[in-house]
Short mmCIF file of C-alpha atoms and ligand atoms in Angstrom, two decimals:
data_model
loop_
_atom_site.label_atom_id
_atom_site.label_comp_id
_atom_site.label_asym_id
_atom_site.label_seq_id
_atom_site.Cartn_x
_atom_site.Cartn_y
_atom_site.Cartn_z
CA MET A 1 -16.66 -91.74 -195.39
CA ALA A 2 -15.52 -90.10 -198.60
CA ILE A 3 -18.56 -90.10 -200.78
CA THR A 4 -16.85 -89.14 -203.95
CA GLU A 5 -15.22 -91.44 -206.41
CA ASP A 6 -12.62 -90.38 -208.80
CA ILE A 7 -14.51 -90.40 -212.05
CA ARG A 8 -12.45 -89.34 -215.01
CA THR A 9 -14.18 -88.01 -218.05
CA ASN A 10 -13.25 -86.23 -221.22
CA SER A 11 -16.11 -83.73 -221.22
CA PRO A 12 -15.43 -80.56 -219.20
CA ASP A 13 -19.19 -79.90 -218.93
CA LEU A 14 -19.83 -83.34 -217.55
CA ASP A 15 -16.85 -82.86 -215.27
CA ARG A 16 -18.27 -79.66 -213.84
CA GLU A 17 -21.69 -81.27 -213.39
CA THR A 18 -20.21 -84.25 -211.54
CA SER A 19 -18.12 -82.13 -209.26
CA LYS A 20 -21.15 -79.93 -208.52
CA ALA A 21 -23.17 -83.02 -207.68
CA ARG A 22 -20.35 -84.33 -205.47
CA LEU A 23 -20.23 -81.09 -203.53
CA GLN A 24 -24.02 -81.18 -203.12
CA ASP A 25 -23.81 -84.74 -201.78
CA LEU A 26 -20.99 -83.84 -199.48
CA LYS A 27 -22.94 -80.86 -198.18
CA PHE A 28 -25.90 -83.02 -197.27
CA LEU A 29 -23.70 -85.66 -195.70
CA VAL A 30 -22.07 -83.05 -193.48
CA HIS A 31 -25.49 -81.58 -192.74
CA ARG A 32 -26.84 -84.97 -191.60
CA GLN A 33 -23.81 -85.66 -189.46
CA LEU A 34 -24.03 -82.24 -187.90
CA LEU A 35 -27.64 -82.85 -186.92
CA ASP A 36 -26.55 -86.11 -185.27
CA ARG A 37 -23.84 -84.39 -183.27
CA ILE A 38 -25.23 -81.09 -182.08
CA ASN A 39 -28.22 -80.35 -179.95
CA LEU A 40 -30.09 -77.98 -182.22
CA GLU A 41 -32.67 -77.10 -179.64
CA ALA A 42 -30.03 -75.95 -177.20
CA VAL A 43 -28.32 -73.62 -179.64
CA SER A 44 -31.47 -72.29 -181.25
CA ALA A 45 -32.11 -70.09 -178.23
CA LEU A 46 -29.05 -68.02 -179.18
CA PRO A 47 -29.19 -65.13 -181.64
CA LEU A 48 -28.67 -66.33 -185.20
CA ASP A 49 -25.19 -64.88 -185.77
CA ARG A 50 -23.98 -66.34 -182.47
CA VAL A 51 -25.38 -69.76 -183.37
CA ARG A 52 -23.51 -69.74 -186.64
CA GLN A 53 -20.30 -68.82 -184.85
CA GLU A 54 -20.81 -71.58 -182.29
CA VAL A 55 -21.61 -74.29 -184.78
CA ARG A 56 -19.07 -73.35 -187.44
CA PRO A 57 -16.14 -75.27 -185.84
CA SER A 58 -18.25 -78.44 -185.65
CA VAL A 59 -19.01 -78.19 -189.34
CA ALA A 60 -15.34 -77.61 -190.12
CA LYS A 61 -14.42 -80.65 -188.03
CA ILE A 62 -16.85 -82.97 -189.79
CA LEU A 63 -15.61 -81.69 -193.10
CA SER A 64 -11.99 -82.30 -192.15
CA GLU A 65 -12.81 -85.93 -191.40
CA ASP A 66 -13.91 -86.35 -194.99
CA LYS A 67 -11.26 -87.28 -197.50
CA THR A 68 -12.63 -85.31 -200.41
CA PRO A 69 -9.89 -82.93 -201.55
CA LEU A 70 -11.18 -79.40 -201.30
CA SER A 71 -9.55 -76.03 -201.76
CA LEU A 72 -9.80 -73.55 -198.90
CA VAL A 73 -12.32 -71.50 -200.83
CA GLU A 74 -14.46 -74.56 -201.52
CA LYS A 75 -14.25 -75.58 -197.89
CA ASP A 76 -15.36 -72.15 -196.69
CA ARG A 77 -18.20 -72.05 -199.13
CA LEU A 78 -19.35 -75.50 -198.13
CA ILE A 79 -19.33 -74.59 -194.45
CA GLU A 80 -21.44 -71.51 -195.16
CA GLU A 81 -23.83 -73.59 -197.23
CA VAL A 82 -24.24 -76.17 -194.50
CA LEU A 83 -24.97 -73.40 -191.99
CA ASP A 84 -27.47 -71.91 -194.43
CA GLU A 85 -29.15 -75.32 -194.64
CA VAL A 86 -29.42 -75.68 -190.90
CA PHE A 87 -30.29 -72.14 -189.86
CA GLY A 88 -31.40 -70.33 -192.96
CA LEU A 89 -33.21 -70.85 -196.19
CA GLY A 90 -30.54 -73.05 -197.76
CA PRO A 91 -29.52 -72.21 -201.32
CA LEU A 92 -31.75 -69.11 -201.23
CA GLU A 93 -29.61 -67.38 -198.60
CA PRO A 94 -27.02 -65.82 -200.95
CA LEU A 95 -29.85 -64.47 -203.13
CA LEU A 96 -31.66 -63.06 -200.11
CA LYS A 97 -28.49 -61.31 -199.01
CA ASP A 98 -27.94 -59.75 -202.42
CA ARG A 99 -29.60 -56.32 -202.31
CA SER A 100 -29.62 -55.96 -206.07
CA VAL A 101 -32.06 -58.87 -206.43
CA SER A 102 -35.69 -57.76 -206.55
CA ASP A 103 -37.42 -61.05 -207.31
CA ILE A 104 -36.42 -64.66 -206.70
CA LEU A 105 -38.27 -67.15 -208.84
CA VAL A 106 -37.76 -70.84 -208.18
CA THR A 107 -39.19 -72.56 -211.22
CA THR A 108 -37.90 -76.07 -210.66
CA ASN A 109 -35.33 -77.38 -208.21
CA ARG A 110 -32.69 -76.85 -210.91
CA LEU A 111 -33.95 -73.59 -212.32
CA VAL A 112 -33.77 -70.47 -210.20
CA TYR A 113 -34.15 -67.04 -211.75
CA VAL A 114 -33.73 -63.60 -210.23
CA GLU A 115 -34.72 -60.17 -211.37
CA ARG A 116 -32.08 -57.46 -211.22
CA ALA A 117 -32.73 -53.93 -212.48
CA GLY A 118 -35.87 -55.07 -214.22
CA LYS A 119 -34.23 -57.96 -216.07
CA LEU A 120 -34.66 -61.68 -215.48
CA GLN A 121 -31.48 -63.73 -215.16
CA ARG A 122 -30.90 -67.41 -214.53
CA THR A 123 -28.71 -68.17 -211.51
CA ALA A 124 -26.43 -71.09 -210.70
CA VAL A 125 -28.47 -71.81 -207.56
CA GLU A 126 -29.87 -75.33 -207.36
CA PHE A 127 -31.65 -77.50 -204.86
CA LYS A 128 -30.73 -81.14 -204.35
CA ASP A 129 -34.17 -82.35 -205.39
CA ASN A 130 -37.86 -81.55 -204.99
CA SER A 131 -38.04 -82.64 -201.39
CA HIS A 132 -35.14 -80.34 -200.52
CA LEU A 133 -36.95 -77.46 -202.22
CA GLN A 134 -40.18 -78.33 -200.48
CA ARG A 135 -38.42 -78.41 -197.10
CA ILE A 136 -37.11 -74.92 -197.66
CA ILE A 137 -40.56 -73.72 -198.72
CA GLU A 138 -42.06 -75.24 -195.58
CA ARG A 139 -39.47 -73.41 -193.55
CA VAL A 140 -40.30 -70.10 -195.24
CA VAL A 141 -44.02 -70.39 -194.61
CA SER A 142 -43.81 -71.90 -191.13
CA ARG A 143 -41.61 -68.98 -190.04
CA VAL A 144 -44.56 -66.70 -190.60
CA GLY A 145 -47.06 -69.00 -188.97
CA ARG A 146 -48.54 -70.45 -192.15
CA ARG A 147 -48.55 -73.95 -193.51
CA ILE A 148 -48.39 -75.57 -196.90
CA ASP A 149 -49.42 -79.16 -197.54
CA GLU A 150 -51.61 -81.21 -199.82
CA SER A 151 -54.80 -79.79 -198.32
CA SER A 152 -53.66 -76.20 -198.82
CA PRO A 153 -51.08 -76.33 -201.58
CA MET A 154 -50.96 -72.58 -202.22
CA VAL A 155 -49.67 -69.93 -199.83
CA ASP A 156 -49.29 -66.19 -199.98
CA ALA A 157 -47.31 -64.76 -197.10
CA ARG A 158 -45.12 -61.92 -196.02
CA LEU A 159 -41.69 -62.38 -194.51
CA PRO A 160 -40.57 -60.41 -191.46
CA ASP A 161 -38.45 -58.17 -193.72
CA GLY A 162 -41.54 -57.24 -195.72
CA SER A 163 -40.83 -59.49 -198.71
CA ARG A 164 -43.85 -61.14 -200.26
CA VAL A 165 -43.80 -64.89 -200.79
CA ASN A 166 -45.96 -67.09 -202.92
CA ALA A 167 -45.55 -70.86 -202.91
CA VAL A 168 -47.42 -73.57 -204.78
CA ILE A 169 -46.71 -77.27 -204.40
CA PRO A 170 -47.88 -80.35 -206.33
CA PRO A 171 -50.43 -81.41 -207.42
CA LEU A 172 -51.16 -77.80 -208.40
CA ALA A 173 -47.56 -77.20 -209.41
CA VAL A 174 -46.97 -79.66 -212.22
CA ASP A 175 -43.16 -79.98 -212.21
CA GLY A 176 -42.50 -79.75 -208.48
CA PRO A 177 -42.77 -76.95 -205.92
CA LEU A 178 -42.78 -73.33 -207.12
CA LEU A 179 -41.64 -70.37 -205.10
CA SER A 180 -41.78 -66.67 -205.94
CA ILE A 181 -40.33 -64.05 -203.63
CA ARG A 182 -40.83 -60.35 -204.25
CA ARG A 183 -38.29 -58.38 -202.27
CA PHE A 184 -38.92 -54.91 -201.05
CA SER A 185 -35.91 -52.83 -200.38
CA LYS A 186 -35.45 -51.62 -196.83
CA ASP A 187 -35.64 -48.06 -198.04
CA PRO A 188 -38.57 -47.81 -200.42
CA LEU A 189 -38.23 -45.73 -203.58
CA ARG A 190 -38.73 -42.02 -203.00
CA PRO A 191 -40.40 -39.60 -205.38
CA SER A 192 -36.99 -38.35 -206.54
CA ASP A 193 -35.93 -41.95 -207.32
CA LEU A 194 -38.86 -42.22 -209.70
CA THR A 195 -37.96 -39.05 -211.55
CA ASN A 196 -34.28 -40.06 -211.60
CA LYS A 197 -35.22 -43.40 -213.06
CA LEU A 198 -37.30 -41.49 -215.61
CA ALA A 199 -40.52 -43.18 -214.55
CA LEU A 200 -42.12 -39.76 -214.98
CA THR A 201 -41.12 -36.10 -215.20
CA PRO A 202 -40.83 -33.81 -212.15
CA GLY A 203 -43.79 -31.84 -213.57
CA MET A 204 -45.98 -34.94 -213.73
CA LEU A 205 -44.97 -35.77 -210.20
CA ASP A 206 -45.92 -32.27 -209.02
CA PHE A 207 -49.31 -32.72 -210.63
CA LEU A 208 -49.84 -36.08 -208.91
CA GLU A 209 -48.70 -34.70 -205.57
CA SER A 210 -51.28 -31.93 -205.90
CA CYS A 211 -53.95 -34.47 -206.79
CA VAL A 212 -53.25 -36.56 -203.70
CA LYS A 213 -53.14 -33.49 -201.48
CA SER A 214 -56.46 -32.29 -202.92
CA ARG A 215 -58.03 -35.63 -201.99
CA LEU A 216 -58.68 -36.95 -205.47
CA ASN A 217 -59.53 -40.62 -205.79
CA VAL A 218 -56.71 -42.24 -207.68
CA ILE A 219 -56.35 -45.66 -209.28
CA ILE A 220 -52.93 -46.89 -210.34
CA SER A 221 -53.17 -49.47 -213.05
CA GLY A 222 -50.58 -51.72 -214.63
CA GLY A 223 -49.55 -55.26 -215.40
CA THR A 224 -47.86 -57.76 -213.10
CA GLY A 225 -44.68 -56.36 -211.61
CA ALA A 226 -45.12 -53.04 -213.42
CA GLY A 227 -44.51 -51.18 -210.16
CA LYS A 228 -48.07 -50.47 -208.98
CA THR A 229 -47.41 -51.12 -205.31
CA THR A 230 -44.17 -49.12 -205.44
CA PHE A 231 -45.99 -46.20 -207.02
CA LEU A 232 -48.84 -46.44 -204.52
CA ASN A 233 -46.23 -46.22 -201.78
CA VAL A 234 -44.75 -43.07 -203.28
CA LEU A 235 -48.12 -41.41 -203.81
CA SER A 236 -49.32 -42.24 -200.32
CA GLY A 237 -46.24 -40.40 -199.07
CA PHE A 238 -47.96 -37.18 -200.18
CA ILE A 239 -50.78 -37.67 -197.68
CA ALA A 240 -50.49 -35.15 -194.87
CA GLU A 241 -49.11 -36.33 -191.53
CA ASP A 242 -52.25 -35.17 -189.69
CA GLU A 243 -54.58 -37.52 -191.58
CA ARG A 244 -55.62 -40.94 -190.37
CA ILE A 245 -54.82 -43.63 -192.92
CA VAL A 246 -56.27 -47.14 -192.97
CA THR A 247 -54.54 -49.62 -195.28
CA ILE A 248 -56.09 -52.87 -196.51
CA GLU A 249 -54.01 -55.55 -198.18
CA ASP A 250 -53.97 -59.24 -198.99
CA ALA A 251 -50.36 -59.49 -197.92
CA ALA A 252 -49.20 -56.30 -196.21
CA GLU A 253 -46.38 -54.83 -198.28
CA LEU A 254 -47.01 -51.09 -198.23
CA GLN A 255 -44.40 -49.09 -196.37
CA MET A 256 -46.11 -45.93 -195.25
CA ARG A 257 -44.03 -42.98 -194.16
CA GLN A 258 -46.66 -41.50 -191.88
CA THR A 259 -47.06 -42.46 -188.24
CA HIS A 260 -50.84 -42.48 -188.02
CA VAL A 261 -51.49 -45.61 -190.06
CA ALA A 262 -53.86 -48.44 -189.14
CA ARG A 263 -52.86 -51.50 -191.13
CA LEU A 264 -55.21 -54.35 -191.96
CA GLU A 265 -54.40 -57.64 -193.66
CA THR A 266 -56.72 -60.39 -194.91
CA ARG A 267 -56.72 -63.91 -193.50
CA PRO A 268 -57.20 -67.12 -195.47
CA ALA A 269 -59.68 -69.81 -194.43
CA ASN A 270 -58.61 -72.39 -191.87
CA LEU A 271 -58.29 -76.15 -192.50
CA GLU A 272 -62.07 -76.61 -192.43
CA GLY A 273 -62.46 -73.81 -194.97
CA ARG A 274 -63.88 -71.38 -192.41
CA GLY A 275 -62.87 -68.08 -190.92
CA ALA A 276 -61.61 -66.30 -194.03
CA ILE A 277 -61.53 -62.52 -193.70
CA THR A 278 -61.55 -60.89 -197.12
CA GLN A 279 -60.59 -57.42 -198.30
CA ARG A 280 -64.32 -56.70 -198.51
CA HIS A 281 -64.82 -57.50 -194.81
CA LEU A 282 -61.87 -55.30 -193.95
CA LEU A 283 -63.08 -52.46 -196.12
CA ILE A 284 -66.51 -52.46 -194.52
CA ASN A 285 -64.85 -52.53 -191.14
CA ALA A 286 -62.43 -49.76 -192.11
CA LEU A 287 -65.35 -47.41 -192.73
CA ARG A 288 -66.10 -47.64 -189.01
CA MET A 289 -62.57 -46.72 -188.07
CA ARG A 290 -62.87 -43.02 -188.87
CA PRO A 291 -60.39 -43.06 -191.72
CA ASP A 292 -59.38 -39.87 -193.50
CA ARG A 293 -57.91 -42.00 -196.25
CA ILE A 294 -58.40 -45.58 -197.27
CA VAL A 295 -55.57 -47.22 -199.17
CA VAL A 296 -56.33 -50.63 -200.69
CA GLY A 297 -53.24 -52.49 -201.94
CA GLU A 298 -55.00 -53.89 -204.99
CA VAL A 299 -58.70 -54.28 -205.83
CA ARG A 300 -59.26 -57.75 -207.15
CA GLY A 301 -62.88 -58.72 -206.74
CA GLU A 302 -65.84 -58.43 -204.44
CA GLU A 303 -64.45 -55.38 -202.63
CA ALA A 304 -64.53 -53.27 -205.82
CA LEU A 305 -68.10 -52.05 -205.34
CA ASP A 306 -67.52 -51.20 -201.68
CA MET A 307 -64.38 -49.35 -202.66
CA LEU A 308 -66.25 -47.26 -205.25
CA GLN A 309 -69.05 -46.59 -202.81
CA ALA A 310 -66.60 -45.49 -200.16
CA MET A 311 -64.96 -43.16 -202.68
CA ASN A 312 -68.41 -41.79 -203.52
CA THR A 313 -69.58 -41.29 -200.00
CA GLY A 314 -67.14 -39.02 -198.30
CA HIS A 315 -64.03 -41.18 -198.21
CA ASP A 316 -62.42 -39.24 -200.97
CA GLY A 317 -58.72 -39.18 -201.36
CA SER A 318 -58.62 -42.95 -201.50
CA LEU A 319 -55.87 -44.72 -203.38
CA THR A 320 -55.68 -48.18 -204.85
CA THR A 321 -54.26 -50.24 -207.71
CA VAL A 322 -55.79 -52.50 -210.31
CA HIS A 323 -54.30 -54.98 -212.71
CA ALA A 324 -55.00 -53.60 -216.20
CA ASN A 325 -53.25 -52.66 -219.44
CA SER A 326 -54.66 -49.18 -219.98
CA PRO A 327 -56.95 -46.73 -218.23
CA ARG A 328 -59.82 -47.94 -220.42
CA ASP A 329 -59.00 -51.51 -219.54
CA ALA A 330 -58.96 -50.52 -215.86
CA ILE A 331 -62.51 -49.23 -216.26
CA SER A 332 -63.65 -52.49 -217.82
CA ARG A 333 -61.86 -54.49 -215.13
CA LEU A 334 -63.67 -52.55 -212.42
CA GLU A 335 -66.91 -52.99 -214.28
CA VAL A 336 -66.47 -56.76 -214.44
CA MET A 337 -65.47 -56.98 -210.77
CA VAL A 338 -68.45 -54.97 -209.63
CA GLY A 339 -70.83 -56.79 -211.99
CA MET A 340 -69.70 -60.21 -210.85
CA TYR A 341 -70.52 -59.61 -207.22
CA SER A 342 -73.61 -57.42 -207.50
CA GLY A 343 -76.08 -59.03 -209.85
CA ASN A 344 -78.73 -56.38 -209.25
CA LEU A 345 -76.76 -53.44 -210.65
CA ASN A 346 -77.14 -52.85 -214.36
CA GLN A 347 -74.22 -51.90 -216.55
CA ARG A 348 -75.10 -48.24 -216.70
CA SER A 349 -75.33 -47.83 -212.95
CA ILE A 350 -72.02 -49.63 -212.53
CA ARG A 351 -70.37 -47.26 -214.99
CA GLN A 352 -71.95 -44.33 -213.22
CA GLN A 353 -70.46 -45.51 -209.95
CA ILE A 354 -67.05 -45.73 -211.58
CA ALA A 355 -67.34 -42.37 -213.32
CA SER A 356 -68.30 -40.53 -210.19
CA ALA A 357 -65.91 -42.36 -207.87
CA VAL A 358 -62.63 -42.28 -209.77
CA ASP A 359 -60.91 -38.98 -210.51
CA LEU A 360 -57.63 -40.15 -211.93
CA PHE A 361 -56.04 -43.20 -213.52
CA ILE A 362 -52.28 -43.56 -213.57
CA GLN A 363 -51.06 -46.22 -215.95
CA ILE A 364 -47.66 -47.77 -215.35
CA ALA A 365 -45.84 -50.10 -217.70
CA ARG A 366 -42.69 -52.12 -217.58
CA LEU A 367 -40.92 -51.67 -220.89
CA SER A 368 -38.80 -54.17 -222.79
CA ASP A 369 -35.56 -52.70 -221.32
CA GLY A 370 -36.81 -53.33 -217.78
CA SER A 371 -37.52 -49.68 -217.05
CA ARG A 372 -40.83 -48.49 -215.63
CA ARG A 373 -42.74 -45.56 -217.09
CA VAL A 374 -45.95 -43.76 -216.32
CA THR A 375 -47.57 -44.12 -219.73
CA HIS A 376 -50.86 -42.34 -219.00
CA ILE A 377 -52.20 -39.88 -216.51
CA THR A 378 -55.83 -39.84 -217.44
CA GLU A 379 -58.73 -38.17 -215.74
CA CYS A 380 -62.19 -39.58 -215.53
CA ILE A 381 -64.58 -36.79 -216.43
CA GLY A 382 -68.06 -38.28 -216.35
CA MET A 383 -70.48 -40.12 -218.58
CA GLU A 384 -71.54 -39.59 -222.15
CA GLY A 385 -74.52 -41.77 -222.97
CA ASP A 386 -73.57 -45.21 -221.67
CA GLN A 387 -69.83 -44.63 -221.70
CA VAL A 388 -67.44 -43.45 -219.04
CA THR A 389 -65.53 -40.56 -220.56
CA THR A 390 -61.87 -39.91 -219.90
CA GLN A 391 -59.23 -37.52 -221.13
CA ASP A 392 -55.49 -38.03 -221.19
CA ILE A 393 -53.41 -35.35 -219.54
CA PHE A 394 -49.94 -36.84 -219.88
CA LEU A 395 -48.73 -39.67 -222.10
CA PHE A 396 -45.50 -41.49 -222.71
CA GLU A 397 -44.93 -42.01 -226.41
CA ARG A 398 -42.38 -44.54 -227.49
CA THR A 399 -40.28 -43.42 -230.44
CA GLY A 400 -37.70 -46.19 -230.79
CA VAL A 401 -34.93 -48.22 -229.22
CA SER A 402 -31.33 -47.10 -228.79
CA SER A 403 -28.42 -49.19 -230.04
CA ASP A 404 -27.90 -50.56 -226.52
CA GLY A 405 -31.53 -51.66 -226.20
CA ARG A 406 -32.96 -48.76 -224.20
CA VAL A 407 -36.48 -47.65 -225.02
CA LEU A 408 -36.58 -44.06 -226.29
CA GLY A 409 -39.58 -41.81 -226.25
CA ARG A 410 -41.10 -38.70 -224.82
CA PHE A 411 -43.41 -37.69 -222.01
CA ARG A 412 -45.95 -35.37 -223.54
CA ALA A 413 -48.64 -33.26 -221.97
CA THR A 414 -51.68 -33.46 -224.21
CA GLY A 415 -52.33 -29.73 -223.88
CA VAL A 416 -55.65 -30.33 -222.17
CA ARG A 417 -56.17 -28.29 -219.03
CA PRO A 418 -57.36 -30.91 -216.56
CA LYS A 419 -60.88 -30.59 -215.23
CA VAL A 420 -59.50 -31.35 -211.80
CA SER A 421 -57.59 -28.05 -211.88
CA ASP A 422 -60.62 -26.44 -210.28
CA ARG A 423 -60.43 -28.82 -207.37
CA LEU A 424 -56.71 -28.26 -207.02
CA LYS A 425 -57.36 -24.53 -207.01
CA ALA A 426 -60.03 -24.96 -204.36
CA ALA A 427 -57.42 -26.73 -202.26
CA GLY A 428 -55.12 -23.73 -202.71
CA ILE A 429 -52.84 -25.33 -205.29
CA GLU A 430 -52.14 -23.58 -208.55
CA LEU A 431 -49.96 -25.27 -211.14
CA PRO A 432 -48.38 -23.35 -214.02
CA GLY A 433 -50.36 -23.67 -217.25
CA SER A 434 -47.13 -24.47 -219.09
CA LEU A 435 -46.98 -27.82 -217.28
CA PHE A 436 -49.90 -29.04 -219.37
CA GLN A 437 -48.16 -28.04 -222.61
CA SER A 438 -44.75 -29.55 -221.92
CA SER A 439 -42.89 -32.35 -223.62
CA THR A 440 -39.77 -34.13 -222.35
CA GLU A 441 -37.58 -36.43 -224.41
CA VAL A 442 -36.20 -39.64 -222.92
CA ARG A 443 -32.87 -40.49 -224.51
N1 ATP B 1 -39.72 -47.19 -211.19
C1 ATP B 1 -39.09 -48.34 -210.92
N2 ATP B 1 -37.85 -48.53 -211.36
C2 ATP B 1 -37.21 -49.69 -211.09
N3 ATP B 1 -37.73 -50.73 -210.41
C3 ATP B 1 -38.97 -50.59 -209.96
C4 ATP B 1 -39.73 -49.40 -210.19
N4 ATP B 1 -40.95 -49.56 -209.63
C5 ATP B 1 -40.93 -50.80 -209.08
N5 ATP B 1 -39.77 -51.41 -209.27
C6 ATP B 1 -39.40 -52.77 -208.83
O1 ATP B 1 -40.22 -53.69 -209.55
C7 ATP B 1 -40.66 -54.75 -208.73
C8 ATP B 1 -42.17 -54.83 -208.77
O2 ATP B 1 -42.72 -53.69 -208.17
P1 ATP B 1 -44.17 -53.70 -207.48
O3 ATP B 1 -44.29 -54.76 -206.47
O4 ATP B 1 -44.42 -52.31 -207.09
O5 ATP B 1 -45.07 -54.10 -208.75
P2 ATP B 1 -46.62 -54.47 -208.80
O6 ATP B 1 -47.12 -53.91 -210.09
O7 ATP B 1 -47.30 -54.04 -207.57
O8 ATP B 1 -46.53 -56.04 -208.89
P3 ATP B 1 -47.69 -57.12 -208.63
O9 ATP B 1 -48.52 -57.15 -209.87
O10 ATP B 1 -46.90 -58.38 -208.48
O11 ATP B 1 -48.42 -56.71 -207.40
C9 ATP B 1 -40.12 -54.46 -207.34
O12 ATP B 1 -38.98 -55.24 -207.14
C10 ATP B 1 -39.76 -52.99 -207.39
O13 ATP B 1 -38.66 -52.69 -206.54
MG1 MG B 2 -48.43 -55.09 -206.17
#
């Protein structure tokens, strides 16, 4: 049953490719034989680590019947891989076990990237072919009670460990199935991690903590993967333990520290296209749940107006994120979202809603060296004519790049005493005036 032939070649690259392909083939052969020999249903009642222990000898036996010469290390690896195929998520398992990986991006069955410390890297991980990849994707989504097939070729789901998964299959995915996994570490970043990573200065963090405690309405804005959700998590940690928090998300990924948290998650439509529950539905419902704080994972569309209205009508202290490149851009994004779903509001009234609802914008960016920085803390101070007026309180100014590629710059207070200081004072918080004059270099 040896499935490998001795092919001699002069190219080392070709050699490596062939031996990789041979090992892949061997793995699947062993896998198939294993499925013929063991009663999967019987063992699947056992806890996962026990199952692996029980089945391991059978895999080793099948492998020993094969004549392919393998080193001990190769043999061990192959056994693990076969077990990963049967009980886990196949080639993804080693990546899922690696705590330093924050994103796993399967781009084609031969092209798997990961993000580590803010940088994308290609990995050696490969799938046998598209149907292998699709099988693994089906396993991922079926584990969380969702399905993916031609009639619903796009899925957003959350794994039991809190990771967020997005999968798209053909015909929407042009070159074969696509899978993106955003990992969330078991211990979410703490405020001190953000200052250690130089995402902002301790002074800026103090200011933001005071703003959350004084029930300001805060919008975190940033691009994809900039760290909005992470930052929202950290800020929400400043909410007092005696407040009732309701969270609303498309795929629940917030990790709140408080105990009194009511968590809501949207639901997609069923096969007949019915039964969808949107963030807007949940938001309207949340208002009846006596929340002290409403935290919306990300405003994306029709819920924007309801969110602003909630912020304006007594549900202050709400927090959310929006996908935008600057505080000004965040305002236009909100304007478009509200305008799209409420034809009867004119532009000026929409802007008025925004101006009176939002107190603070926090802009986060992911820089070219993979680091995250708070680039703006900007307050929304009202309207002037038809425009929403804002003023920057803290900025990150980029000054250059070090010889090893790190972005250099400084966090600078603009010198403006924030208008919200009065509200902080009313809440019993007084910050030193020097905070709003400070400047900190990042080297
Ligand atoms: N300050 C930081 N330093 C280093 N890594 C960070 C920082 N903030 C977030 N990350 C990492 O960056 C990744 C993206 O973070 P997050 O999910 O918060 O971004 P996001 O802006 O909400 O993304 P999306 O647009 O996809 O919703 C995560 O893996 C997270 O652990
Ligand atoms: Mg997010």
